[in-house]
PDB file of C-alpha atoms and ligand atoms in Angstrom:
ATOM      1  CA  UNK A  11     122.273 201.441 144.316  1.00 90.00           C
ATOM      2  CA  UNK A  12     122.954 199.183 141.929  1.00 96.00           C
ATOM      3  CA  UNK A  13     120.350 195.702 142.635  1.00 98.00           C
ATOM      4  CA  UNK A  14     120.627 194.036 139.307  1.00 98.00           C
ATOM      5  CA  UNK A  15     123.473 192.297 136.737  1.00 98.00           C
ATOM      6  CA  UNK A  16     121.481 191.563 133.377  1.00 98.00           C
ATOM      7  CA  UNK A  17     124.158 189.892 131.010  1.00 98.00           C
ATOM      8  CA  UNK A  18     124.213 189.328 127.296  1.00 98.00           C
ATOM      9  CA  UNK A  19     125.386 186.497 126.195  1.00 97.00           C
ATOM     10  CA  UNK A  20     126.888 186.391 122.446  1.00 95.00           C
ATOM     11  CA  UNK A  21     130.213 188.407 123.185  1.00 94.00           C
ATOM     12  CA  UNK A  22     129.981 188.298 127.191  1.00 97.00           C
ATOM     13  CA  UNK A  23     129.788 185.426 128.474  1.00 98.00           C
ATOM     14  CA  UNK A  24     130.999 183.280 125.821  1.00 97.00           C
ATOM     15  CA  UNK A  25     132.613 183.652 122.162  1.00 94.00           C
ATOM     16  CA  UNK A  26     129.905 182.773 119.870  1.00 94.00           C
ATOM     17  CA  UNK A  27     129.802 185.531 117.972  1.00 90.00           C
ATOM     18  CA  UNK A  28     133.270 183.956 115.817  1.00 91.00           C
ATOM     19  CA  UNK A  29     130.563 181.115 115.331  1.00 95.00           C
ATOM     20  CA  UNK A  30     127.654 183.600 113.980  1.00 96.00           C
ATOM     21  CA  UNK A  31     130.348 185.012 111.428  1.00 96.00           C
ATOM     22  CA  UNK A  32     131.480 181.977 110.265  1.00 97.00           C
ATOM     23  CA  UNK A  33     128.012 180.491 109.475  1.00 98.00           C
ATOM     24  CA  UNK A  34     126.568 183.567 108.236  1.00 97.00           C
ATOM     25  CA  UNK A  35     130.198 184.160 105.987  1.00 97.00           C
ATOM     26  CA  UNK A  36     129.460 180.627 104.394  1.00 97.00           C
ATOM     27  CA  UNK A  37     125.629 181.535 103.404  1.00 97.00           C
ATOM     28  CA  UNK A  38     127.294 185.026 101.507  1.00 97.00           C
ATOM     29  CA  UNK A  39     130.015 182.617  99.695  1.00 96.00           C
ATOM     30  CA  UNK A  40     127.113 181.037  98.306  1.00 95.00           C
ATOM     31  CA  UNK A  41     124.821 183.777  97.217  1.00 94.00           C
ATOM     32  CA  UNK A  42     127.724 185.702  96.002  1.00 94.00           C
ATOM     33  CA  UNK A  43     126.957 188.138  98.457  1.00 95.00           C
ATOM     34  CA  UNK A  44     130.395 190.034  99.688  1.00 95.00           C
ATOM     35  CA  UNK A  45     130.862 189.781 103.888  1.00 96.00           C
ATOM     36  CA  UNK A  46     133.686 190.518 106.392  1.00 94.00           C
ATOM     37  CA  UNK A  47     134.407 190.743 109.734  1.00 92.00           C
ATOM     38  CA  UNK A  48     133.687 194.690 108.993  1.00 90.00           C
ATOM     39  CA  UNK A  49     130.393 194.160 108.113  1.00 92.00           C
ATOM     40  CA  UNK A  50     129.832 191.691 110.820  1.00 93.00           C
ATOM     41  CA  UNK A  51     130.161 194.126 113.703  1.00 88.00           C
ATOM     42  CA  UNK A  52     126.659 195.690 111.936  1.00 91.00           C
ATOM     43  CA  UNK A  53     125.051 191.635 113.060  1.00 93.00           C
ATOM     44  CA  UNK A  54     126.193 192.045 116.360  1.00 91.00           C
ATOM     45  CA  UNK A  55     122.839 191.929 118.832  1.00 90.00           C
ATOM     46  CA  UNK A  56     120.577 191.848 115.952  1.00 93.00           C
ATOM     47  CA  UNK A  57     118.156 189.359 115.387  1.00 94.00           C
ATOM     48  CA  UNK A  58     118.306 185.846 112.900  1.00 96.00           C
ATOM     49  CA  UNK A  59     115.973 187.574 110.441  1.00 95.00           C
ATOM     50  CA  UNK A  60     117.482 191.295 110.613  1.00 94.00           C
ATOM     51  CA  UNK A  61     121.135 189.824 110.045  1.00 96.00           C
ATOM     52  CA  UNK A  62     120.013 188.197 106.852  1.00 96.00           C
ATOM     53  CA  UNK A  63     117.844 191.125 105.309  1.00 94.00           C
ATOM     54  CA  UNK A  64     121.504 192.502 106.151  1.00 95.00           C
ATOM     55  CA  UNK A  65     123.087 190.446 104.357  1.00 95.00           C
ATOM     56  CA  UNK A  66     121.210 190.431 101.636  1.00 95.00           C
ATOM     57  CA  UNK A  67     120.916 194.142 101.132  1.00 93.00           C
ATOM     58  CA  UNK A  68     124.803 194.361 100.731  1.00 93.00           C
ATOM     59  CA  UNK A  69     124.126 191.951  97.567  1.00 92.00           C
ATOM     60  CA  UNK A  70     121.925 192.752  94.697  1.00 79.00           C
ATOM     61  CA  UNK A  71     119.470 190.751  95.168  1.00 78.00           C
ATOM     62  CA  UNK A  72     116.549 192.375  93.971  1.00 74.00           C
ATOM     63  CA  UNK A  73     113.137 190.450  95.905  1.00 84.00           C
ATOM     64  CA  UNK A  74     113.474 187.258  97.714  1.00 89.00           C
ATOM     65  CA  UNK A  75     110.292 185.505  98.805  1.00 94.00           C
ATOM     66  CA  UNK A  76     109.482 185.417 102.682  1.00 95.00           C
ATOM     67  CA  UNK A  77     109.026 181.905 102.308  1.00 97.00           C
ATOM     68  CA  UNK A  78     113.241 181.476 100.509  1.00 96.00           C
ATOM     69  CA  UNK A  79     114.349 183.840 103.549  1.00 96.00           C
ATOM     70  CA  UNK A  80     113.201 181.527 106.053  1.00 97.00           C
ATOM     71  CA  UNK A  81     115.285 178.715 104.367  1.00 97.00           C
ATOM     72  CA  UNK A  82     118.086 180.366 104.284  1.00 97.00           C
ATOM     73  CA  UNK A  83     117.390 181.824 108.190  1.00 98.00           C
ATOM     74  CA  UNK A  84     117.258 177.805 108.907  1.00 98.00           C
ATOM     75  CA  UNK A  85     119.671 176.878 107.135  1.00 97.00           C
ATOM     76  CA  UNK A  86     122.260 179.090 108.876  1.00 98.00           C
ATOM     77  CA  UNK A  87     121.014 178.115 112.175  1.00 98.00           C
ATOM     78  CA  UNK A  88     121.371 174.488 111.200  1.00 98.00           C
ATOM     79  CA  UNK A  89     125.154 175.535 110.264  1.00 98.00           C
ATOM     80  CA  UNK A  90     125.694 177.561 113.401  1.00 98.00           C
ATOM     81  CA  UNK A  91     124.819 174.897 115.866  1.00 98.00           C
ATOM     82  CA  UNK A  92     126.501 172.041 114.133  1.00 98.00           C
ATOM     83  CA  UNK A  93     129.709 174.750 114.544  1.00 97.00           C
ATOM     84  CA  UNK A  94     128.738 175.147 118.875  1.00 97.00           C
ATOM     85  CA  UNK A  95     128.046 171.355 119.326  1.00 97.00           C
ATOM     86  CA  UNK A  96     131.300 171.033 121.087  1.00 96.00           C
ATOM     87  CA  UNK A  97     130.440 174.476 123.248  1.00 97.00           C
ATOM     88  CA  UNK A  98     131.212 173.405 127.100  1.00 97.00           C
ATOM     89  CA  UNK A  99     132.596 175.223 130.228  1.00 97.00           C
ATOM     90  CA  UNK A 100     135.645 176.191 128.963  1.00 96.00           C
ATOM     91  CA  UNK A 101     134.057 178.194 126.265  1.00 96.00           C
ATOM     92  CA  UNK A 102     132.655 180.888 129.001  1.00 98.00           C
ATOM     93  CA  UNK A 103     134.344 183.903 128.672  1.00 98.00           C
ATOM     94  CA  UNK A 104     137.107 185.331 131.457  1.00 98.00           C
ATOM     95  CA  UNK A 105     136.102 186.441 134.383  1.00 98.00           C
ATOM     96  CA  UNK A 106     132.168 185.500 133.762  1.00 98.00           C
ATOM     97  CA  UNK A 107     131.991 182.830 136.605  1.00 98.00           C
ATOM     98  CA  UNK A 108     133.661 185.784 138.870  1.00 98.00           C
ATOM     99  CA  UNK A 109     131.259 188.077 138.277  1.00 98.00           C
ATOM    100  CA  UNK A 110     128.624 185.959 138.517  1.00 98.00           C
ATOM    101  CA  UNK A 111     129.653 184.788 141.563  1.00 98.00           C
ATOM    102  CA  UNK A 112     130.144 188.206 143.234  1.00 98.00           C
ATOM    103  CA  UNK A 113     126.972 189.211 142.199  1.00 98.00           C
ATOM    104  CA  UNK A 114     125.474 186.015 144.563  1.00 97.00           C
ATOM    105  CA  UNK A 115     127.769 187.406 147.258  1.00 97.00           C
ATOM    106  CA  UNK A 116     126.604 190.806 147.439  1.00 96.00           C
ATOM    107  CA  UNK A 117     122.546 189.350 146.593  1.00 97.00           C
ATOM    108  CA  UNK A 118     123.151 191.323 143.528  1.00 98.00           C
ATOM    109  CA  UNK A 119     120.343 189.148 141.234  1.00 98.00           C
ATOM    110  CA  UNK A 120     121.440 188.041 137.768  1.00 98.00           C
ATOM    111  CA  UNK A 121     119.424 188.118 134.165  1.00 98.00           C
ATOM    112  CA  UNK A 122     120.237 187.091 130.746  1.00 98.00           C
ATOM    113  CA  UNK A 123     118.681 189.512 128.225  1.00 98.00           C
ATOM    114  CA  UNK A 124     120.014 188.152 124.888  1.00 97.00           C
ATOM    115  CA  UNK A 125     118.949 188.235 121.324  1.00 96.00           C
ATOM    116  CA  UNK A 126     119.285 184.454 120.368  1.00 97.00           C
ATOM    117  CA  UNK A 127     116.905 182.151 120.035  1.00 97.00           C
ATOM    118  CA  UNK A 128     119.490 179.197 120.942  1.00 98.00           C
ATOM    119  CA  UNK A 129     120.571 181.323 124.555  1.00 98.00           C
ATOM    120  CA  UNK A 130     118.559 178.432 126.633  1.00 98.00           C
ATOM    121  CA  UNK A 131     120.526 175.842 124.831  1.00 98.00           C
ATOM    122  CA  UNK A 132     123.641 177.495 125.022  1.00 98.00           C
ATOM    123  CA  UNK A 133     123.362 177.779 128.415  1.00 98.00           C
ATOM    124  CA  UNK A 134     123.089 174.276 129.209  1.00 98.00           C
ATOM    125  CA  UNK A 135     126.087 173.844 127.474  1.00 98.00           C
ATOM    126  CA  UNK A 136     128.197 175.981 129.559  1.00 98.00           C
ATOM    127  CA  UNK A 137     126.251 174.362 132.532  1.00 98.00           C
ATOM    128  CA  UNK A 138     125.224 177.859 133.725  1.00 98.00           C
ATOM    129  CA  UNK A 139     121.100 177.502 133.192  1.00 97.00           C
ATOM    130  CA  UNK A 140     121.016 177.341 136.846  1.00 98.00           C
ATOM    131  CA  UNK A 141     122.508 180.451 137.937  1.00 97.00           C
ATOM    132  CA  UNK A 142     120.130 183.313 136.308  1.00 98.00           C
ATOM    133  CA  UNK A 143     117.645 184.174 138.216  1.00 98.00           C
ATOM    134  CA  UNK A 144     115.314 185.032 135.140  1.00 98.00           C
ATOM    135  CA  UNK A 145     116.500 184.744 131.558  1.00 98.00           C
ATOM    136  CA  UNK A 146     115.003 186.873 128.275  1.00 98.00           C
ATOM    137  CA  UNK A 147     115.891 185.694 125.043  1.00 97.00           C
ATOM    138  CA  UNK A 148     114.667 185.719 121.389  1.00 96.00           C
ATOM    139  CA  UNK A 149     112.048 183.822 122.021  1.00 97.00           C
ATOM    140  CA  UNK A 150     110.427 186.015 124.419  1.00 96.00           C
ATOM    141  CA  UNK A 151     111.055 189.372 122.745  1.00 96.00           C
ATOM    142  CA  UNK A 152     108.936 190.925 119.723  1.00 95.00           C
ATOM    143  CA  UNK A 153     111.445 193.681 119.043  1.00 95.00           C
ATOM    144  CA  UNK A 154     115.260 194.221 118.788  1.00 92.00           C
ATOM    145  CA  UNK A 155     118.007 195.580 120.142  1.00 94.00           C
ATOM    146  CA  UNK A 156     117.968 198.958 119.935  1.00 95.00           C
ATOM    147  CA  UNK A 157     115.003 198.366 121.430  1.00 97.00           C
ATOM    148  CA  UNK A 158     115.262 198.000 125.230  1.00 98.00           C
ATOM    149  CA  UNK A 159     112.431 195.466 125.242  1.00 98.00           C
ATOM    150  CA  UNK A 160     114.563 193.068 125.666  1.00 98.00           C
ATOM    151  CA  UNK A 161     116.205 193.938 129.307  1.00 98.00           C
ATOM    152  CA  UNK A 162     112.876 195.922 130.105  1.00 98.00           C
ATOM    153  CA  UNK A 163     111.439 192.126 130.563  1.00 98.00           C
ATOM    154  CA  UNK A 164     114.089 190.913 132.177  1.00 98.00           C
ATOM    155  CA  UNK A 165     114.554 193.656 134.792  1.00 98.00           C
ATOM    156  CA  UNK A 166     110.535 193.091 135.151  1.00 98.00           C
ATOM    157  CA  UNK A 167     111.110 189.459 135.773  1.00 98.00           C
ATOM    158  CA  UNK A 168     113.535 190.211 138.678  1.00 98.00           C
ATOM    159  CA  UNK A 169     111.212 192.976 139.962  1.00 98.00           C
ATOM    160  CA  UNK A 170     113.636 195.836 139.687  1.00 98.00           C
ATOM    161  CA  UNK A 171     113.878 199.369 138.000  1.00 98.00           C
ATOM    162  CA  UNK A 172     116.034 200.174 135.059  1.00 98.00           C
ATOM    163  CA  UNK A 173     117.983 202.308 136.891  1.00 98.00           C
ATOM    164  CA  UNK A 174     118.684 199.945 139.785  1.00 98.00           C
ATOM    165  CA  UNK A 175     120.213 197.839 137.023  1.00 98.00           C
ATOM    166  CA  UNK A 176     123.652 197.617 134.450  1.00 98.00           C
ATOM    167  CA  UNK A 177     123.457 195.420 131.733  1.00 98.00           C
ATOM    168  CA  UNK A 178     126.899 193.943 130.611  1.00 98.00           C
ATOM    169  CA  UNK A 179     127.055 193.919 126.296  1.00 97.00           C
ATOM    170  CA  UNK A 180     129.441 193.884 123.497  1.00 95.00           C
ATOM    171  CA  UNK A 181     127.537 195.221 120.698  1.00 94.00           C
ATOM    172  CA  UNK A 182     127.022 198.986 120.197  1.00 94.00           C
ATOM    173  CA  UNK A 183     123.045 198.349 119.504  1.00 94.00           C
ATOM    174  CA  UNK A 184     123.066 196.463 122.812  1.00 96.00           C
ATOM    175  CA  UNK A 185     124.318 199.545 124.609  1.00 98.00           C
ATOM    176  CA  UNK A 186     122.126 201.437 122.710  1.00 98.00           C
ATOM    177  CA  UNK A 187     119.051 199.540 124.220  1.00 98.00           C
ATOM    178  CA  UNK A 188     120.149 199.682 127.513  1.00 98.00           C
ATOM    179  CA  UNK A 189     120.795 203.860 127.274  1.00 98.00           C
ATOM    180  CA  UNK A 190     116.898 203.198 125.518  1.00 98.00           C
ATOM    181  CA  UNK A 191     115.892 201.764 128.714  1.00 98.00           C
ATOM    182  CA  UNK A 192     117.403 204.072 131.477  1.00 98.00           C
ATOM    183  CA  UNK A 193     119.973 201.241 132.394  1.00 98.00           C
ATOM    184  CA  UNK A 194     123.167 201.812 133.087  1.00 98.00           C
ATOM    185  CA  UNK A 195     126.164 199.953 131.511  1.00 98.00           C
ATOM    186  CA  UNK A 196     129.182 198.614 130.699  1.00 98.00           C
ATOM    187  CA  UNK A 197     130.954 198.054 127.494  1.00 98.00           C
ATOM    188  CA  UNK A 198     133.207 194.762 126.715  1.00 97.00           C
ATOM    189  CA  UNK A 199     135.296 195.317 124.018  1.00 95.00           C
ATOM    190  CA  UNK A 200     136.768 198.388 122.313  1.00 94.00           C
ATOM    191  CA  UNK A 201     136.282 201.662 124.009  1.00 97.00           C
ATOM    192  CA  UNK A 202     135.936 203.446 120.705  1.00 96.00           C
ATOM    193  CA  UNK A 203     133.184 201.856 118.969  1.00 93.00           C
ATOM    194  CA  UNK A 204     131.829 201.342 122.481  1.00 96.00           C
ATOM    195  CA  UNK A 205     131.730 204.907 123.183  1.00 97.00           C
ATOM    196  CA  UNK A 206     128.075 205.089 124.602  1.00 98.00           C
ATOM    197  CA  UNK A 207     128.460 202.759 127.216  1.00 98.00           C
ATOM    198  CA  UNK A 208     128.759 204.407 130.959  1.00 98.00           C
ATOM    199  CA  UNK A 209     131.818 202.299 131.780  1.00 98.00           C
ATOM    200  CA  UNK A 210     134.367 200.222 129.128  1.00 98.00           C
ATOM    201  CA  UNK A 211     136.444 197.191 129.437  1.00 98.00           C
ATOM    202  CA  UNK A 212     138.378 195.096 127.253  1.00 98.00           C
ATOM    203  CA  UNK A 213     137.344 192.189 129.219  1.00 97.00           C
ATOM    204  CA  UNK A 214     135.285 191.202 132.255  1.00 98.00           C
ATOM    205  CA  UNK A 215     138.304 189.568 133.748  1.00 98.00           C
ATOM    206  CA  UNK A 216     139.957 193.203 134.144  1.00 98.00           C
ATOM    207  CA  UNK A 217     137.350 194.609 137.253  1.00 97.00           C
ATOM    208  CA  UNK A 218     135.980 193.087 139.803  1.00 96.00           C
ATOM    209  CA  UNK A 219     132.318 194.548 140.788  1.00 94.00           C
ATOM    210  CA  UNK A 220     134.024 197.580 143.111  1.00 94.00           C
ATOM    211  CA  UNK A 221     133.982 199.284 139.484  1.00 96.00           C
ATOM    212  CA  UNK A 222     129.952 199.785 139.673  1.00 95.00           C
ATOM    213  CA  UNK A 223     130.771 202.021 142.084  1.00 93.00           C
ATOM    214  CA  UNK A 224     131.889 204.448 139.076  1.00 91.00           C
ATOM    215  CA  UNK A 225     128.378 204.640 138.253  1.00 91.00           C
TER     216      UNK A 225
HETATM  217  P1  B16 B 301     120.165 183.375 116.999  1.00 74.77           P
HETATM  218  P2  B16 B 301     123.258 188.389 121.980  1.00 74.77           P
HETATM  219  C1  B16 B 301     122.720 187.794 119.422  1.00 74.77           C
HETATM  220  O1  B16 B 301     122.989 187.404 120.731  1.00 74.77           O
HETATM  221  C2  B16 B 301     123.980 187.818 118.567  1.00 74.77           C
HETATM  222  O2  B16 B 301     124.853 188.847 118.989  1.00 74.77           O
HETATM  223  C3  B16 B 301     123.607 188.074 117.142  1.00 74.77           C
HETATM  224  O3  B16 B 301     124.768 188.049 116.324  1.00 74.77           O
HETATM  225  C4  B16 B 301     122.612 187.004 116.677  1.00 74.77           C
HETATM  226  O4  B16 B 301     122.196 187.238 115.341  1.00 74.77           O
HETATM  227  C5  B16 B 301     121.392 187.041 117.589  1.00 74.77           C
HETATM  228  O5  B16 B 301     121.818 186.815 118.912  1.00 74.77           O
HETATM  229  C6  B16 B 301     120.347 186.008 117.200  1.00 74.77           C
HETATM  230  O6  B16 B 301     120.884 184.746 117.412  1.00 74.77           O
HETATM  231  O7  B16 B 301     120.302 183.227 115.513  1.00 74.77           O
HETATM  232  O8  B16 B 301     120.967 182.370 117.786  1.00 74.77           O
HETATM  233  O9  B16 B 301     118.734 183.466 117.442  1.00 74.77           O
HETATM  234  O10 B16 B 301     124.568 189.067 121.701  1.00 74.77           O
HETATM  235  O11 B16 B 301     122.078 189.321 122.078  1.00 74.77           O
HETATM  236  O12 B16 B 301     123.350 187.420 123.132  1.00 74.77           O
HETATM  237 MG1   MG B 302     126.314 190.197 122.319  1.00 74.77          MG
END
């Protein structure tokens, strides 16, 4: 019986990820480093620091100081939340605010287990901060996606077992963690790069929660 929601965030329950690939697209321009929306599925889930040594490998650059990758990790940052200043409640994703909602309903509790550093922030722009009932982010994790880690502590947090829980993610590394973990999942976005997951939809807004009974 399923006891536990935990929800990424980039890609579920809103559309930053456009945001990521814009600000991280701007930083290749100017090292001359060639980056599309291809390569940006490989960013999806993975940490600031990982994206960049990314990034960079798909350039030539030979040796860059961890001191000059820093500035550059900032600097991208800085660019990415001038571009989600105007982030507010419109910006969550279809059929979030159902599903959370049904979750409260059936006293189904509710995590965040996300990669970003900025997930607290975002958050309180979608005026949602209030609703999780614990919340894991980059700050709190040492390792990444793959890495279950990250829905390990928030499943810990709510005091339930992996396999009590499904975690809700877009990117295939997510899914990988939560198949890491023991959890069970669901897939938002295309089935057939999202092959792993246990259950796939284009969009949260096309089930309602009677589809964890799949599971
Ligand atoms: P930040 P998620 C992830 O969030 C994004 O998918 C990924 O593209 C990003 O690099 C990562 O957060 C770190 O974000 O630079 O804001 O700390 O999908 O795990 O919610
Ligand atoms: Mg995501």
């Amino acid at each position: 019986k399923i006891k536990a929601v935990i929800f990424d965030l980039d890609g579920v329950i809103v559309d930053t990820a456009k945001y990521h690939y814009l600000a991280w697209k701007s930083l290749a321009d100017q090292l001359g480093i060639p980056f599309s929306e291809r390569e940006n599925e490989n960013l999806k889930g993975i940490s600031r620091m990982d994206s960049l040594n990314f990034i960079l490998s798909l350039g030539d650059v030979q040796y860059m100081s961890q001191d000059d990758k820093m500035k550059l990790a900032i600097s991208k940052n800085l660019h990415y939340l001038e571009l989600i200043t105007d982030l507010n409640r419109e910006d969550i994703l279809p059929g979030t605010l159902e599903w959370i909602q049904e979750c409260k309903d059936n006293n189904i509790k509710i995590a965040l287990g996300s990669a970003s550093k900025n997930a607290r922030r975002i958050l309180e722009s979608l005026d949602l901060i209030d609703q999780f009932d614990v919340i894991i982010d980059g700050t709190n994790t040492t390792k990444t996606k793959p890495d279950p880690q990250v829905f390990e502590l928030a499943a810990k947090g709510l005091g339930v077992k992996a396999s009590e829980s499904v975690v809700i993610e877009d990117a295939y590394k997510g899914l990988e963690a939560a198949k890491n973990g023991g959890f069970y999942s669901i897939g938002i976005g295309d089935p057939e790069i999202l092959n792993i997951a246990d259950i796939n939809l284009r969009s949260l807004s096309d089930a309602d929660m009677n589809i964890l009974e799949k599971l």
